[in-house]
GROMACS .gro file of C-alpha atoms in nm:
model
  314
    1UNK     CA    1   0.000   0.000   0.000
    2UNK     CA    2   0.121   0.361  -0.123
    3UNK     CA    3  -0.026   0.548   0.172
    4UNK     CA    4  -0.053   0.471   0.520
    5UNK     CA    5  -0.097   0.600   0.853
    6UNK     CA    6   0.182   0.590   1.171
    7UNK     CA    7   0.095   0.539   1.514
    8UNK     CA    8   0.205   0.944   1.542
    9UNK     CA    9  -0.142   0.984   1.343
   10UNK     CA   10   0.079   1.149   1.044
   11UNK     CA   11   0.018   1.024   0.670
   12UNK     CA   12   0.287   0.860   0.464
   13UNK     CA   13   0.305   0.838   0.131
   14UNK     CA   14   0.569   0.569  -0.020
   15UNK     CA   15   0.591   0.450  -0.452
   16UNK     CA   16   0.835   0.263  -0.616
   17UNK     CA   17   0.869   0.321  -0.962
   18UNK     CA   18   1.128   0.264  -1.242
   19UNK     CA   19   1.329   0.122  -0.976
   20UNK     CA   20   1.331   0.393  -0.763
   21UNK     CA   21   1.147   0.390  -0.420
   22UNK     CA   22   1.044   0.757  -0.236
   23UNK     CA   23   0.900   0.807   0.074
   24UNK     CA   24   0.732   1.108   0.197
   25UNK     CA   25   0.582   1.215   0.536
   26UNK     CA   26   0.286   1.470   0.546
   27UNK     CA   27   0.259   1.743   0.743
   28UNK     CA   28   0.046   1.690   1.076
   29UNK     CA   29  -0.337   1.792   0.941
   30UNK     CA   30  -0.291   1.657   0.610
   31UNK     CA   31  -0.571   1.478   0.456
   32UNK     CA   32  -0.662   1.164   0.296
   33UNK     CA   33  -0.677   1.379  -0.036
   34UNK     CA   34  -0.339   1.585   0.006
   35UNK     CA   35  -0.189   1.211   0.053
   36UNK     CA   36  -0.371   1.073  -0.312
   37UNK     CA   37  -0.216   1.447  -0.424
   38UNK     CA   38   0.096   1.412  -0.354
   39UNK     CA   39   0.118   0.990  -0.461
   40UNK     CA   40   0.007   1.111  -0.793
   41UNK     CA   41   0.293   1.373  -0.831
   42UNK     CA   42   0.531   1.138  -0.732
   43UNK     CA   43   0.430   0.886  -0.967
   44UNK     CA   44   0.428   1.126  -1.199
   45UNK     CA   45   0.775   1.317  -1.145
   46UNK     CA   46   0.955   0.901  -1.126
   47UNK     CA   47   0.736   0.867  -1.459
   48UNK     CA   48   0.943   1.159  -1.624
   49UNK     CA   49   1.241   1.044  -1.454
   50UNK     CA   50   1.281   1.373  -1.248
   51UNK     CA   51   1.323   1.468  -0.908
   52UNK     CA   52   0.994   1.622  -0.769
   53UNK     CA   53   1.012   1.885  -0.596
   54UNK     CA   54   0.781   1.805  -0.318
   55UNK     CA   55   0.651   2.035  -0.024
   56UNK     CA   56   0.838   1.911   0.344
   57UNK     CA   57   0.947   1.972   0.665
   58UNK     CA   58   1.297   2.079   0.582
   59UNK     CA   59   1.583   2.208   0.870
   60UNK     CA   60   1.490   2.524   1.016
   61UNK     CA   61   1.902   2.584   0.946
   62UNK     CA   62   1.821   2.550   0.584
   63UNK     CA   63   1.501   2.824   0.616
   64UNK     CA   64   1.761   3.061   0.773
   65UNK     CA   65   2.034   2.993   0.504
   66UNK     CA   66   1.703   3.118   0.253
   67UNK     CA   67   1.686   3.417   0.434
   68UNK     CA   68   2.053   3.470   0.485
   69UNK     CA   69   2.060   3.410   0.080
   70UNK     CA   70   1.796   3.720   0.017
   71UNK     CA   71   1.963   3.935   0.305
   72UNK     CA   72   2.273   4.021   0.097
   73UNK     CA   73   2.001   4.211  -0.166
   74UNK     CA   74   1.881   4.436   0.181
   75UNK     CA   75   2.004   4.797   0.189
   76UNK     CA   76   2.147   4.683   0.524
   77UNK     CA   77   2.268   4.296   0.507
   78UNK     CA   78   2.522   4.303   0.729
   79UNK     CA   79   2.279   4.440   0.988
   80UNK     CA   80   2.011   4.216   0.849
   81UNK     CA   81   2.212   3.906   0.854
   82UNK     CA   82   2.313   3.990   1.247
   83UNK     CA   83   1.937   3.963   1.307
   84UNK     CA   84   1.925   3.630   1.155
   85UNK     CA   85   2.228   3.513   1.315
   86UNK     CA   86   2.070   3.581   1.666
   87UNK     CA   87   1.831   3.313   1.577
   88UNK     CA   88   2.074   3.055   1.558
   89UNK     CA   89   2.091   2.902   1.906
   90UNK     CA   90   1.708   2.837   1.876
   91UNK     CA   91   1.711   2.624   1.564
   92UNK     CA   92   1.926   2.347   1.567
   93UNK     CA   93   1.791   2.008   1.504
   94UNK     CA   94   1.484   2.149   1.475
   95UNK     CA   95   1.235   2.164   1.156
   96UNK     CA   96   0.999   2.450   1.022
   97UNK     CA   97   0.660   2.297   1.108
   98UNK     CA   98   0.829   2.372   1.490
   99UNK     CA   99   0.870   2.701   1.358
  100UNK     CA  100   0.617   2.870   1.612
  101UNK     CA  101   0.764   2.670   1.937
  102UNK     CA  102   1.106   2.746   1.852
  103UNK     CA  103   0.975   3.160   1.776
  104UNK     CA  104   0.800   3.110   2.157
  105UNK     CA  105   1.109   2.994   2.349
  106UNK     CA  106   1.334   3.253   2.096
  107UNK     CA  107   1.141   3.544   2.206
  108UNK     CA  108   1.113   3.437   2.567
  109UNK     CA  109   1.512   3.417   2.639
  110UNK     CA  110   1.578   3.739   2.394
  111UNK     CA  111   1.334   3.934   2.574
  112UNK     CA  112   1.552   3.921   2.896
  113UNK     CA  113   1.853   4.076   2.731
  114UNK     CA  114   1.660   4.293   2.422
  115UNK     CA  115   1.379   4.563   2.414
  116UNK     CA  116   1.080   4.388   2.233
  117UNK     CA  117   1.176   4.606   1.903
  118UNK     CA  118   1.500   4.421   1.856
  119UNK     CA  119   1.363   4.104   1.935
  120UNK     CA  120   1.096   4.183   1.613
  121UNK     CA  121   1.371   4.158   1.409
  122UNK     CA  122   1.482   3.860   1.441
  123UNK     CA  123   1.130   3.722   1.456
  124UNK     CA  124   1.120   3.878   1.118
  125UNK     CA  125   1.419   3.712   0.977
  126UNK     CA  126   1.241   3.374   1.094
  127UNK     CA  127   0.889   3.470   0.921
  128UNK     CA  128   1.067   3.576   0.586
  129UNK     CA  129   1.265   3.272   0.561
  130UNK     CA  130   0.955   3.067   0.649
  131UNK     CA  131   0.805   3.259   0.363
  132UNK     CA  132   1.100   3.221   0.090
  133UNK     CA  133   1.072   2.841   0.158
  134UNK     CA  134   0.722   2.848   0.146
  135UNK     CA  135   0.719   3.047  -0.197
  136UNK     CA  136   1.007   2.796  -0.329
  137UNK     CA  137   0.792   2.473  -0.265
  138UNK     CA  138   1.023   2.342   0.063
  139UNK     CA  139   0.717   2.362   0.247
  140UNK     CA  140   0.305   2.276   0.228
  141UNK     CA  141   0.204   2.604   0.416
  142UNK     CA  142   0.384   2.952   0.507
  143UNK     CA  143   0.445   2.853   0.892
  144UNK     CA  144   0.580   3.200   0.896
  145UNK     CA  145   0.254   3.364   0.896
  146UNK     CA  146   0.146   3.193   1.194
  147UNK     CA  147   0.432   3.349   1.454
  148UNK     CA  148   0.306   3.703   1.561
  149UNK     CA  149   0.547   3.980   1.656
  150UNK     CA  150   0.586   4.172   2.028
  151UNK     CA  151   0.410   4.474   2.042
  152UNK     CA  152   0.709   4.754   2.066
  153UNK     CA  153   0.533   5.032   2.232
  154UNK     CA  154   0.872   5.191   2.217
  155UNK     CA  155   0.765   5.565   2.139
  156UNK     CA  156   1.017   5.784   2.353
  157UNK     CA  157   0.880   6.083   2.427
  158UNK     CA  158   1.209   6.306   2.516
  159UNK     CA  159   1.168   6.642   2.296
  160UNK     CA  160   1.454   6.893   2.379
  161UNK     CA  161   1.451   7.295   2.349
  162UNK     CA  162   1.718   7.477   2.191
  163UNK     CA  163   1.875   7.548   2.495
  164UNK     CA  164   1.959   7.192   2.556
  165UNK     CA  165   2.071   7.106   2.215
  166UNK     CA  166   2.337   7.368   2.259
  167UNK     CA  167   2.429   7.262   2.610
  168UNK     CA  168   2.511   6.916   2.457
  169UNK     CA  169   2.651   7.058   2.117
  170UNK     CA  170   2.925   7.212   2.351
  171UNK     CA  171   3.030   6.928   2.450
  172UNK     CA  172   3.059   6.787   2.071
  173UNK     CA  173   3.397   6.787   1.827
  174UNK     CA  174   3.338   6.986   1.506
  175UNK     CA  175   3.179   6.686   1.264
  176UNK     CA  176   2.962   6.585   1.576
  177UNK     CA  177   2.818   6.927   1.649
  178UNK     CA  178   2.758   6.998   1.263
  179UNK     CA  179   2.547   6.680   1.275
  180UNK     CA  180   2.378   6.750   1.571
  181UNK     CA  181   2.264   7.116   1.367
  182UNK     CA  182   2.207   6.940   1.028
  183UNK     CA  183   1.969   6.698   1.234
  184UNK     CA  184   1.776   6.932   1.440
  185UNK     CA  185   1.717   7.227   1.181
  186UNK     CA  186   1.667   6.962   0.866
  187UNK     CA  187   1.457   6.635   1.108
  188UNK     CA  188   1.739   6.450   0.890
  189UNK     CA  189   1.815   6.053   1.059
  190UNK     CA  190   2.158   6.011   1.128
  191UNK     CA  191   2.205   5.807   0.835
  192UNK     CA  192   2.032   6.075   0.604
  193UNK     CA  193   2.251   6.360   0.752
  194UNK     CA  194   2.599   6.149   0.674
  195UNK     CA  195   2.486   6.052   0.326
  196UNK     CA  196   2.403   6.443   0.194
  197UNK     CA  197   2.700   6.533  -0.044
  198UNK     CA  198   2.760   6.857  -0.228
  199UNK     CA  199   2.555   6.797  -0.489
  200UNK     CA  200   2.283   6.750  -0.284
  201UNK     CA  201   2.302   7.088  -0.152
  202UNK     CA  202   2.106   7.366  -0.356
  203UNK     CA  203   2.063   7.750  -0.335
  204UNK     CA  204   1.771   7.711  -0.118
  205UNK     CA  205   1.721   7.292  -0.051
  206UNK     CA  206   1.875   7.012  -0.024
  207UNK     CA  207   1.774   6.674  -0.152
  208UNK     CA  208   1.734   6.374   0.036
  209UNK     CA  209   1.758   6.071  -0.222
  210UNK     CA  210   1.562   5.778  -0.216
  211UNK     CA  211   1.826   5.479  -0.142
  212UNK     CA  212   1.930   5.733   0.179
  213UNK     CA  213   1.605   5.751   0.326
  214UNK     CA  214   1.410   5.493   0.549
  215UNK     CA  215   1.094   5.531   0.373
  216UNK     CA  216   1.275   5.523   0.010
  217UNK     CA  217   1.134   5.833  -0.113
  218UNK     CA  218   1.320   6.137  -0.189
  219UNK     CA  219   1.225   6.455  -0.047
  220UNK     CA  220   1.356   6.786   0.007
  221UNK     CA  221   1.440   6.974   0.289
  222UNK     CA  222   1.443   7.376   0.291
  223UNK     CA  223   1.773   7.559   0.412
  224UNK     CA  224   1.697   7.833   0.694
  225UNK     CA  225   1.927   8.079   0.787
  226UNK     CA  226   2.042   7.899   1.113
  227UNK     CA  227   2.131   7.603   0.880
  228UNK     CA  228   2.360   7.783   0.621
  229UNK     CA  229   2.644   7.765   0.878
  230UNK     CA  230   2.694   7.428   0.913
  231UNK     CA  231   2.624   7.306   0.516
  232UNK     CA  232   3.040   7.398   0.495
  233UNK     CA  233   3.092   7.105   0.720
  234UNK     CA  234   2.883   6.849   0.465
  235UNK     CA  235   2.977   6.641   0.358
  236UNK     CA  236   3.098   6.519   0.693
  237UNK     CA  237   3.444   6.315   0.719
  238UNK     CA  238   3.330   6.112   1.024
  239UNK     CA  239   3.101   5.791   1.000
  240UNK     CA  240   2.836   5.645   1.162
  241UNK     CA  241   3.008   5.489   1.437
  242UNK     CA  242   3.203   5.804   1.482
  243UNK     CA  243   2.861   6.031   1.549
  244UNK     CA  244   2.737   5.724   1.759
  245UNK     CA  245   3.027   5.757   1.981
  246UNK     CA  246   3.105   6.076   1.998
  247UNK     CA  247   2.766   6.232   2.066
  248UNK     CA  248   2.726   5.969   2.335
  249UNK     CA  249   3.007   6.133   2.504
  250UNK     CA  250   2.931   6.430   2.443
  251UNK     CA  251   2.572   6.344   2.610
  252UNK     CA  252   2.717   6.202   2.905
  253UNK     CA  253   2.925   6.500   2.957
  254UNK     CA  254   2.625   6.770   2.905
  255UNK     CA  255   2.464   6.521   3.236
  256UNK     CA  256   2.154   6.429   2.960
  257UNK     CA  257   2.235   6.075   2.950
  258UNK     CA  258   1.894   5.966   2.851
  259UNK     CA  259   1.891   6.153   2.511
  260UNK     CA  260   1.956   5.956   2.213
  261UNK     CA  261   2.041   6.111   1.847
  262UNK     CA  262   1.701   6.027   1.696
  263UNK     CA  263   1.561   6.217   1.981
  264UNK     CA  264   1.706   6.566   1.740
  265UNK     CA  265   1.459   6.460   1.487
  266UNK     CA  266   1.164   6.472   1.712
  267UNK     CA  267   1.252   6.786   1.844
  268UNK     CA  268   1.224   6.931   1.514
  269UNK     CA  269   0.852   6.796   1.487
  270UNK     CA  270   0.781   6.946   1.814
  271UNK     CA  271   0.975   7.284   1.779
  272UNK     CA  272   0.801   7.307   1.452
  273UNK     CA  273   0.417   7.300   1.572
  274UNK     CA  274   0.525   7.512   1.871
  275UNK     CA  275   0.578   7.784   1.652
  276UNK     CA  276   0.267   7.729   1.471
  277UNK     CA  277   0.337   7.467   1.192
  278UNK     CA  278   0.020   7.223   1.097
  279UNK     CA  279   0.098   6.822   1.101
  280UNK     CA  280   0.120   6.815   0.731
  281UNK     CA  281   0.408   7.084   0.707
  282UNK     CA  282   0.577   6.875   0.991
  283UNK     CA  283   0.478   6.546   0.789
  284UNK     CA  284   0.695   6.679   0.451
  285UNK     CA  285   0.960   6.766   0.628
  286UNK     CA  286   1.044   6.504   0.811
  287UNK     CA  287   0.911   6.273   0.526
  288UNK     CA  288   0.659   6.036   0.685
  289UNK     CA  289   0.465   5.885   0.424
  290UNK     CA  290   0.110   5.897   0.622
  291UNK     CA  291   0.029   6.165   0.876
  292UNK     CA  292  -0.119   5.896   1.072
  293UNK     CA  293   0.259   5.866   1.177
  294UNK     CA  294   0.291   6.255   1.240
  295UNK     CA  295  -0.038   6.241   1.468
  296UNK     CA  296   0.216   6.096   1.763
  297UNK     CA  297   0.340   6.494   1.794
  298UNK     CA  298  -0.019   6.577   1.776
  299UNK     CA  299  -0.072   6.679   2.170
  300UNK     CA  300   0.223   6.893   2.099
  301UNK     CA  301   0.007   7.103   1.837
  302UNK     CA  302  -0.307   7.105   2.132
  303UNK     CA  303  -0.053   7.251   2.353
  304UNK     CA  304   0.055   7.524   2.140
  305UNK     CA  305  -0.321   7.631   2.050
  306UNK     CA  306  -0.404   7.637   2.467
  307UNK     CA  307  -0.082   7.851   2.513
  308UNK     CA  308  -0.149   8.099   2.222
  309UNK     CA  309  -0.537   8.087   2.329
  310UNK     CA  310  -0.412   8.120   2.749
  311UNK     CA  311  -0.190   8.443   2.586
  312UNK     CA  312  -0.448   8.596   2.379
  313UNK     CA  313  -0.738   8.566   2.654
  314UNK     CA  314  -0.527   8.612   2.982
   0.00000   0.00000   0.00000
């Protein structure tokens, strides 16, 4: 008999034709029908004298070395394949049908070491390789689709004055404190402000290209007179790592340990509405591609309107 049942309650389907025997094991829930399905393709494939390529239960290893395969066309593999890697310890000896169990324990032992945003990455790599095997045929069913990420919640909600960009500015070299300027008077991302060459740089704008920015979209940000200054310093001669480290000293030594680089960006938002810009000005300029995302700095604008009203009626 060509299909059978094991004690396990899993369906087996085994053929021997042209001298050649294969034997296949079905995925838990498959059904009498999937089993006659999959005989016939067999049967079929040995018929032709090929090898079928027939859905499985293949090494979670091999799912990550799919996704390790389509990191290196990422705009940021190397950072892409480090949240695969993190995976690893999870995975061994164990197949992608497990693929949920092994996310479970993953995200329980990560969580005690990594904010839940991290951890989403590397849930991600696991889901997209579950997906590339899926879409290749390795597997009956995207398992990846089943494993649901952490909710991040991670909205910080430090906004800093002038004042207290300066105070830490101080305490910056040169390329540092340009960047710091560039990122507060532009809402530029670290990454955007270090890729903006010279030719970027117009009479009145400068361009933000579309393989620089998060969102892939270029847009373009206005120059103000407090910005002219510092466009001598672009583009700047340090690198990431170099603004990482040298603004967190620079932080440490200002005594405002708790304010991270991004945090310039969304003190441009805020500084913006408090001197009367709407959420879609605020949305262009720092480039978010729904306003929905620009409605976090919302309470900001509310706050503005009750001080101008408290001013006008007091």
């Amino acid at each position: 008999m060509s299909i059978w049942i094991d004690k396990k309650g899993r369906r087996h389907v085994g053929i021997m034709a042209a001298g050649k025997r294969v034997h296949r094991i079905l995925p838990e829930g498959a059904t009498a029908s999937d089993a006659k399905q999959l005989d016939a393709e067999l049967r079929a494939a040995l018929a032709r004298d090929k090898t079928p390529n027939i859905p499985g239960d293949p090494p979670l290893v091999e799912v990550m070395q799919l996704y390790l395969d389509h990191a290196k066309t990422l705009r940021s593999p190397d950072t892409a394949k480090m949240h695969a890697l993190r995976v690893g310890p999870w995975i061994t000896n164990r197949r992608a049908s497990e693929a949920q169990k092994v996310a479970s324990a993953m995200v329980k032992d990560l969580l005690t070491k990594y904010k839940p945003a991290t951890v989403n990455r590397s849930i991600g790599a696991l889901k997209k390789g579950l997906t590339l095997a899926w879409e290749e045929g390795r597997t009956p069913e995207d398992w990846g689709a089943k494993i649901k990420r952490l909710a991040e919640n991670n909205q910080r909600e430090v906004h800093l004055t002038i004042k207290e960009v300066d105070k830490i500015a101080a305490h910056c070299s040169e390329q540092v404190r340009a960047a710091v300027w560039v990122s507060l008077l532009t809402g530029c991302r670290r990454g955007e402000v270090l890729k903006i060459a010279k030719k970027d740089i117009g009479k009145n704008t400068i361009t933000i290209h579309a393989g620089n920015t998060k969102t892939l979209r270029t847009r373009i940000v206005p120059i103000i007179p407090a910005l002219r200054p510092w466009l001598a310093y672009l583009p700047l001669s340090i690198n990431y790592e170099g603004v990482k480290s040298g603004f967190r000293r620079a932080r440490e030594s200002a005594g405002m340990e708790h304010v991270h680089f991004h945090d310039l960006r969304h003190s441009c938002a805020t500084i913006l509405i408090a001197s009367g810009a709407d959420l879609y000005t605020v949305a262009k300029i720092l480039g978010h591609t729904t306003i929905k995302t620009t409605e976090r700095y919302a309470h900001h604008q509310v706050d503005a309107q009750r001080a101008a009203l408290s001013k006008a009626f007091a």
